[in-house]
Amino acid sequence: MYVCLCKGVSDHRIRQTVEDGARSWREVQRETGCGTQCGKCAVQGKGITREAVKAELMVGAEELAYAV
C-alpha cells in the first residue's frame, strides 16, 4: 500500500529500507523521502518504521540464541 503519495513510497519500501540498515524514522525519511513534502503520511510512516525496526531487532536476537 502507498504510504506517501507525494513521493510514491509504499510500506514495502519502508520495510526494505529498514532491512537494508535504517534504524530510525529520520534515516527512512532520508532514504525514501517519505514525510518530507506535505507530511500527512508521517504518523503512518513512523508506525511502519517502528514495527519494522522491532522485527529486525527480533531477528537479530533470534540469531544469537542457541541451545546449551
PDB file of N, CA and C in Angstrom:
ATOM      1  N   MET A   1       0.841  -1.169   0.000  1.00  0.00           N
ATOM      2  CA  MET A   1       0.000   0.000   0.000  1.00  0.00           C
ATOM      3  C   MET A   1       0.887   1.233   0.000  1.00  0.00           C
ATOM      4  N   TYR A   2       0.420   2.259  -0.670  1.00  0.00           N
ATOM      5  CA  TYR A   2       1.169   3.510  -0.677  1.00  0.00           C
ATOM      6  C   TYR A   2       0.964   4.236   0.642  1.00  0.00           C
ATOM      7  N   VAL A   3       2.050   4.666   1.234  1.00  0.00           N
ATOM      8  CA  VAL A   3       2.013   5.434   2.464  1.00  0.00           C
ATOM      9  C   VAL A   3       2.140   6.913   2.124  1.00  0.00           C
ATOM     10  N   CYS A   4       3.084   7.243   1.248  1.00  0.00           N
ATOM     11  CA  CYS A   4       3.340   8.624   0.850  1.00  0.00           C
ATOM     12  C   CYS A   4       3.011   8.792  -0.635  1.00  0.00           C
ATOM     13  N   LEU A   5       1.929   9.472  -0.911  1.00  0.00           N
ATOM     14  CA  LEU A   5       1.539   9.692  -2.300  1.00  0.00           C
ATOM     15  C   LEU A   5       2.429  10.745  -2.960  1.00  0.00           C
ATOM     16  N   CYS A   6       2.875  11.706  -2.191  1.00  0.00           N
ATOM     17  CA  CYS A   6       3.710  12.771  -2.759  1.00  0.00           C
ATOM     18  C   CYS A   6       5.006  12.224  -3.352  1.00  0.00           C
ATOM     19  N   LYS A   7       5.623  11.280  -2.655  1.00  0.00           N
ATOM     20  CA  LYS A   7       6.913  10.732  -3.081  1.00  0.00           C
ATOM     21  C   LYS A   7       6.800   9.308  -3.624  1.00  0.00           C
ATOM     22  N   GLY A   8       5.586   8.739  -3.609  1.00  0.00           N
ATOM     23  CA  GLY A   8       5.374   7.396  -4.147  1.00  0.00           C
ATOM     24  C   GLY A   8       6.044   6.304  -3.330  1.00  0.00           C
ATOM     25  N   VAL A   9       5.970   6.403  -1.999  1.00  0.00           N
ATOM     26  CA  VAL A   9       6.625   5.440  -1.110  1.00  0.00           C
ATOM     27  C   VAL A   9       5.589   4.476  -0.550  1.00  0.00           C
ATOM     28  N   SER A  10       5.889   3.191  -0.691  1.00  0.00           N
ATOM     29  CA  SER A  10       4.985   2.159  -0.178  1.00  0.00           C
ATOM     30  C   SER A  10       5.472   1.635   1.171  1.00  0.00           C
ATOM     31  N   ASP A  11       4.600   0.900   1.861  1.00  0.00           N
ATOM     32  CA  ASP A  11       5.005   0.277   3.115  1.00  0.00           C
ATOM     33  C   ASP A  11       6.112  -0.741   2.865  1.00  0.00           C
ATOM     34  N   HIS A  12       6.074  -1.405   1.730  1.00  0.00           N
ATOM     35  CA  HIS A  12       7.124  -2.365   1.381  1.00  0.00           C
ATOM     36  C   HIS A  12       8.481  -1.655   1.273  1.00  0.00           C
ATOM     37  N   ARG A  13       8.490  -0.485   0.680  1.00  0.00           N
ATOM     38  CA  ARG A  13       9.749   0.270   0.528  1.00  0.00           C
ATOM     39  C   ARG A  13      10.301   0.693   1.883  1.00  0.00           C
ATOM     40  N   ILE A  14       9.420   1.080   2.802  1.00  0.00           N
ATOM     41  CA  ILE A  14       9.868   1.449   4.148  1.00  0.00           C
ATOM     42  C   ILE A  14      10.483   0.237   4.836  1.00  0.00           C
ATOM     43  N   ARG A  15       9.800  -0.905   4.757  1.00  0.00           N
ATOM     44  CA  ARG A  15      10.326  -2.124   5.380  1.00  0.00           C
ATOM     45  C   ARG A  15      11.655  -2.533   4.746  1.00  0.00           C
ATOM     46  N   GLN A  16      11.768  -2.406   3.443  1.00  0.00           N
ATOM     47  CA  GLN A  16      13.011  -2.756   2.755  1.00  0.00           C
ATOM     48  C   GLN A  16      14.147  -1.836   3.190  1.00  0.00           C
ATOM     49  N   THR A  17      13.843  -0.565   3.386  1.00  0.00           N
ATOM     50  CA  THR A  17      14.841   0.395   3.838  1.00  0.00           C
ATOM     51  C   THR A  17      15.358   0.010   5.220  1.00  0.00           C
ATOM     52  N   VAL A  18      14.454  -0.439   6.084  1.00  0.00           N
ATOM     53  CA  VAL A  18      14.861  -0.899   7.418  1.00  0.00           C
ATOM     54  C   VAL A  18      15.697  -2.178   7.294  1.00  0.00           C
ATOM     55  N   GLU A  19      15.289  -3.091   6.444  1.00  0.00           N
ATOM     56  CA  GLU A  19      16.068  -4.315   6.229  1.00  0.00           C
ATOM     57  C   GLU A  19      17.470  -3.987   5.720  1.00  0.00           C
ATOM     58  N   ASP A  20      17.578  -2.914   4.956  1.00  0.00           N
ATOM     59  CA  ASP A  20      18.866  -2.502   4.395  1.00  0.00           C
ATOM     60  C   ASP A  20      19.728  -1.729   5.388  1.00  0.00           C
ATOM     61  N   GLY A  21      19.203  -1.488   6.604  1.00  0.00           N
ATOM     62  CA  GLY A  21      20.043  -0.883   7.633  1.00  0.00           C
ATOM     63  C   GLY A  21      19.515   0.352   8.328  1.00  0.00           C
ATOM     64  N   ALA A  22      18.450   0.966   7.841  1.00  0.00           N
ATOM     65  CA  ALA A  22      17.901   2.147   8.520  1.00  0.00           C
ATOM     66  C   ALA A  22      17.350   1.728   9.876  1.00  0.00           C
ATOM     67  N   ARG A  23      17.616   2.518  10.906  1.00  0.00           N
ATOM     68  CA  ARG A  23      17.148   2.183  12.246  1.00  0.00           C
ATOM     69  C   ARG A  23      16.370   3.316  12.907  1.00  0.00           C
ATOM     70  N   SER A  24      15.981   4.320  12.137  1.00  0.00           N
ATOM     71  CA  SER A  24      15.185   5.421  12.688  1.00  0.00           C
ATOM     72  C   SER A  24      14.304   6.010  11.589  1.00  0.00           C
ATOM     73  N   TRP A  25      13.294   6.727  12.029  1.00  0.00           N
ATOM     74  CA  TRP A  25      12.397   7.407  11.091  1.00  0.00           C
ATOM     75  C   TRP A  25      13.182   8.419  10.263  1.00  0.00           C
ATOM     76  N   ARG A  26      14.122   9.107  10.875  1.00  0.00           N
ATOM     77  CA  ARG A  26      14.927  10.090  10.156  1.00  0.00           C
ATOM     78  C   ARG A  26      15.721   9.432   9.024  1.00  0.00           C
ATOM     79  N   GLU A  27      16.290   8.261   9.278  1.00  0.00           N
ATOM     80  CA  GLU A  27      17.036   7.541   8.246  1.00  0.00           C
ATOM     81  C   GLU A  27      16.110   7.079   7.122  1.00  0.00           C
ATOM     82  N   VAL A  28      14.907   6.623   7.482  1.00  0.00           N
ATOM     83  CA  VAL A  28      13.924   6.213   6.468  1.00  0.00           C
ATOM     84  C   VAL A  28      13.534   7.420   5.623  1.00  0.00           C
ATOM     85  N   GLN A  29      13.308   8.557   6.244  1.00  0.00           N
ATOM     86  CA  GLN A  29      12.977   9.771   5.503  1.00  0.00           C
ATOM     87  C   GLN A  29      14.086  10.143   4.529  1.00  0.00           C
ATOM     88  N   ARG A  30      15.319  10.069   4.999  1.00  0.00           N
ATOM     89  CA  ARG A  30      16.456  10.438   4.156  1.00  0.00           C
ATOM     90  C   ARG A  30      16.555   9.514   2.936  1.00  0.00           C
ATOM     91  N   GLU A  31      16.309   8.227   3.122  1.00  0.00           N
ATOM     92  CA  GLU A  31      16.436   7.261   2.036  1.00  0.00           C
ATOM     93  C   GLU A  31      15.244   7.264   1.075  1.00  0.00           C
ATOM     94  N   THR A  32      14.036   7.491   1.605  1.00  0.00           N
ATOM     95  CA  THR A  32      12.835   7.352   0.779  1.00  0.00           C
ATOM     96  C   THR A  32      12.169   8.676   0.416  1.00  0.00           C
ATOM     97  N   GLY A  33      12.361   9.701   1.237  1.00  0.00           N
ATOM     98  CA  GLY A  33      11.662  10.960   1.033  1.00  0.00           C
ATOM     99  C   GLY A  33      10.285  10.972   1.663  1.00  0.00           C
ATOM    100  N   CYS A  34       9.888   9.875   2.265  1.00  0.00           N
ATOM    101  CA  CYS A  34       8.574   9.759   2.892  1.00  0.00           C
ATOM    102  C   CYS A  34       8.417  10.807   3.991  1.00  0.00           C
ATOM    103  N   GLY A  35       7.314  11.525   3.974  1.00  0.00           N
ATOM    104  CA  GLY A  35       7.016  12.510   5.006  1.00  0.00           C
ATOM    105  C   GLY A  35       7.755  13.820   4.881  1.00  0.00           C
ATOM    106  N   THR A  36       8.407  14.053   3.747  1.00  0.00           N
ATOM    107  CA  THR A  36       9.209  15.272   3.607  1.00  0.00           C
ATOM    108  C   THR A  36       8.527  16.365   2.797  1.00  0.00           C
ATOM    109  N   GLN A  37       7.355  16.066   2.228  1.00  0.00           N
ATOM    110  CA  GLN A  37       6.692  17.094   1.428  1.00  0.00           C
ATOM    111  C   GLN A  37       5.503  17.675   2.187  1.00  0.00           C
ATOM    112  N   CYS A  38       4.361  17.012   2.160  1.00  0.00           N
ATOM    113  CA  CYS A  38       3.197  17.579   2.850  1.00  0.00           C
ATOM    114  C   CYS A  38       3.102  17.101   4.298  1.00  0.00           C
ATOM    115  N   GLY A  39       3.707  15.943   4.620  1.00  0.00           N
ATOM    116  CA  GLY A  39       3.754  15.452   5.992  1.00  0.00           C
ATOM    117  C   GLY A  39       2.552  14.670   6.470  1.00  0.00           C
ATOM    118  N   LYS A  40       1.521  14.510   5.641  1.00  0.00           N
ATOM    119  CA  LYS A  40       0.317  13.798   6.072  1.00  0.00           C
ATOM    120  C   LYS A  40       0.569  12.319   6.343  1.00  0.00           C
ATOM    121  N   CYS A  41       1.620  11.773   5.763  1.00  0.00           N
ATOM    122  CA  CYS A  41       1.915  10.348   5.904  1.00  0.00           C
ATOM    123  C   CYS A  41       2.854  10.058   7.067  1.00  0.00           C
ATOM    124  N   ALA A  42       3.343  11.077   7.741  1.00  0.00           N
ATOM    125  CA  ALA A  42       4.398  10.893   8.743  1.00  0.00           C
ATOM    126  C   ALA A  42       3.996   9.951   9.871  1.00  0.00           C
ATOM    127  N   VAL A  43       2.791  10.080  10.392  1.00  0.00           N
ATOM    128  CA  VAL A  43       2.373   9.235  11.508  1.00  0.00           C
ATOM    129  C   VAL A  43       2.359   7.768  11.083  1.00  0.00           C
ATOM    130  N   GLN A  44       1.787   7.497   9.924  1.00  0.00           N
ATOM    131  CA  GLN A  44       1.738   6.129   9.442  1.00  0.00           C
ATOM    132  C   GLN A  44       3.142   5.616   9.100  1.00  0.00           C
ATOM    133  N   GLY A  45       3.943   6.436   8.486  1.00  0.00           N
ATOM    134  CA  GLY A  45       5.315   6.053   8.158  1.00  0.00           C
ATOM    135  C   GLY A  45       6.138   5.745   9.392  1.00  0.00           C
ATOM    136  N   LYS A  46       5.985   6.553  10.429  1.00  0.00           N
ATOM    137  CA  LYS A  46       6.698   6.313  11.686  1.00  0.00           C
ATOM    138  C   LYS A  46       6.272   4.989  12.306  1.00  0.00           C
ATOM    139  N   GLY A  47       4.981   4.700  12.253  1.00  0.00           N
ATOM    140  CA  GLY A  47       4.473   3.448  12.817  1.00  0.00           C
ATOM    141  C   GLY A  47       5.019   2.229  12.088  1.00  0.00           C
ATOM    142  N   ILE A  48       5.028   2.293  10.776  1.00  0.00           N
ATOM    143  CA  ILE A  48       5.567   1.188   9.977  1.00  0.00           C
ATOM    144  C   ILE A  48       7.056   1.036  10.251  1.00  0.00           C
ATOM    145  N   THR A  49       7.765   2.144  10.335  1.00  0.00           N
ATOM    146  CA  THR A  49       9.198   2.110  10.630  1.00  0.00           C
ATOM    147  C   THR A  49       9.445   1.474  11.992  1.00  0.00           C
ATOM    148  N   ARG A  50       8.685   1.884  12.991  1.00  0.00           N
ATOM    149  CA  ARG A  50       8.848   1.353  14.350  1.00  0.00           C
ATOM    150  C   ARG A  50       8.654  -0.165  14.361  1.00  0.00           C
ATOM    151  N   GLU A  51       7.595  -0.640  13.718  1.00  0.00           N
ATOM    152  CA  GLU A  51       7.324  -2.080  13.678  1.00  0.00           C
ATOM    153  C   GLU A  51       8.413  -2.834  12.911  1.00  0.00           C
ATOM    154  N   ALA A  52       8.886  -2.264  11.820  1.00  0.00           N
ATOM    155  CA  ALA A  52       9.920  -2.913  11.010  1.00  0.00           C
ATOM    156  C   ALA A  52      11.237  -2.998  11.773  1.00  0.00           C
ATOM    157  N   VAL A  53      11.591  -1.931  12.496  1.00  0.00           N
ATOM    158  CA  VAL A  53      12.827  -1.945  13.285  1.00  0.00           C
ATOM    159  C   VAL A  53      12.710  -2.989  14.390  1.00  0.00           C
ATOM    160  N   LYS A  54      11.557  -3.040  15.053  1.00  0.00           N
ATOM    161  CA  LYS A  54      11.346  -4.025  16.104  1.00  0.00           C
ATOM    162  C   LYS A  54      11.502  -5.442  15.543  1.00  0.00           C
ATOM    163  N   ALA A  55      10.925  -5.703  14.376  1.00  0.00           N
ATOM    164  CA  ALA A  55      11.031  -7.019  13.747  1.00  0.00           C
ATOM    165  C   ALA A  55      12.480  -7.348  13.396  1.00  0.00           C
ATOM    166  N   GLU A  56      13.224  -6.373  12.880  1.00  0.00           N
ATOM    167  CA  GLU A  56      14.630  -6.602  12.535  1.00  0.00           C
ATOM    168  C   GLU A  56      15.457  -6.900  13.777  1.00  0.00           C
ATOM    169  N   LEU A  57      15.188  -6.212  14.873  1.00  0.00           N
ATOM    170  CA  LEU A  57      15.934  -6.454  16.106  1.00  0.00           C
ATOM    171  C   LEU A  57      15.615  -7.830  16.682  1.00  0.00           C
ATOM    172  N   MET A  58      14.372  -8.266  16.528  1.00  0.00           N
ATOM    173  CA  MET A  58      13.992  -9.605  16.999  1.00  0.00           C
ATOM    174  C   MET A  58      14.698 -10.682  16.186  1.00  0.00           C
ATOM    175  N   VAL A  59      14.804 -10.488  14.888  1.00  0.00           N
ATOM    176  CA  VAL A  59      15.517 -11.440  14.036  1.00  0.00           C
ATOM    177  C   VAL A  59      16.975 -11.525  14.475  1.00  0.00           C
ATOM    178  N   GLY A  60      17.567 -10.389  14.738  1.00  0.00           N
ATOM    179  CA  GLY A  60      18.957 -10.365  15.197  1.00  0.00           C
ATOM    180  C   GLY A  60      19.131 -11.083  16.524  1.00  0.00           C
ATOM    181  N   ALA A  61      18.190 -10.915  17.434  1.00  0.00           N
ATOM    182  CA  ALA A  61      18.262 -11.565  18.742  1.00  0.00           C
ATOM    183  C   ALA A  61      18.088 -13.072  18.600  1.00  0.00           C
ATOM    184  N   GLU A  62      17.200 -13.508  17.713  1.00  0.00           N
ATOM    185  CA  GLU A  62      16.986 -14.942  17.499  1.00  0.00           C
ATOM    186  C   GLU A  62      18.227 -15.616  16.939  1.00  0.00           C
ATOM    187  N   GLU A  63      18.969 -14.908  16.108  1.00  0.00           N
ATOM    188  CA  GLU A  63      20.181 -15.477  15.544  1.00  0.00           C
ATOM    189  C   GLU A  63      21.250 -15.670  16.608  1.00  0.00           C
ATOM    190  N   LEU A  64      21.207 -14.903  17.693  1.00  0.00           N
ATOM    191  CA  LEU A  64      22.190 -15.027  18.764  1.00  0.00           C
ATOM    192  C   LEU A  64      21.865 -16.159  19.740  1.00  0.00           C
ATOM    193  N   ALA A  65      20.586 -16.548  19.785  1.00  0.00           N
ATOM    194  CA  ALA A  65      20.168 -17.584  20.735  1.00  0.00           C
ATOM    195  C   ALA A  65      20.581 -18.964  20.239  1.00  0.00           C
ATOM    196  N   TYR A  66      20.999 -19.796  21.183  1.00  0.00           N
ATOM    197  CA  TYR A  66      21.359 -21.171  20.830  1.00  0.00           C
ATOM    198  C   TYR A  66      21.114 -22.060  22.033  1.00  0.00           C
ATOM    199  N   ALA A  67      20.944 -23.336  21.761  1.00  0.00           N
ATOM    200  CA  ALA A  67      20.680 -24.297  22.821  1.00  0.00           C
ATOM    201  C   ALA A  67      21.970 -24.628  23.551  1.00  0.00           C
ATOM    202  N   VAL A  68      21.859 -24.804  24.846  1.00  0.00           N
ATOM    203  CA  VAL A  68      23.042 -25.140  25.647  1.00  0.00           C
ATOM    204  C   VAL A  68      22.984 -26.596  26.041  1.00  0.00           C
TER     205      VAL A  68
END
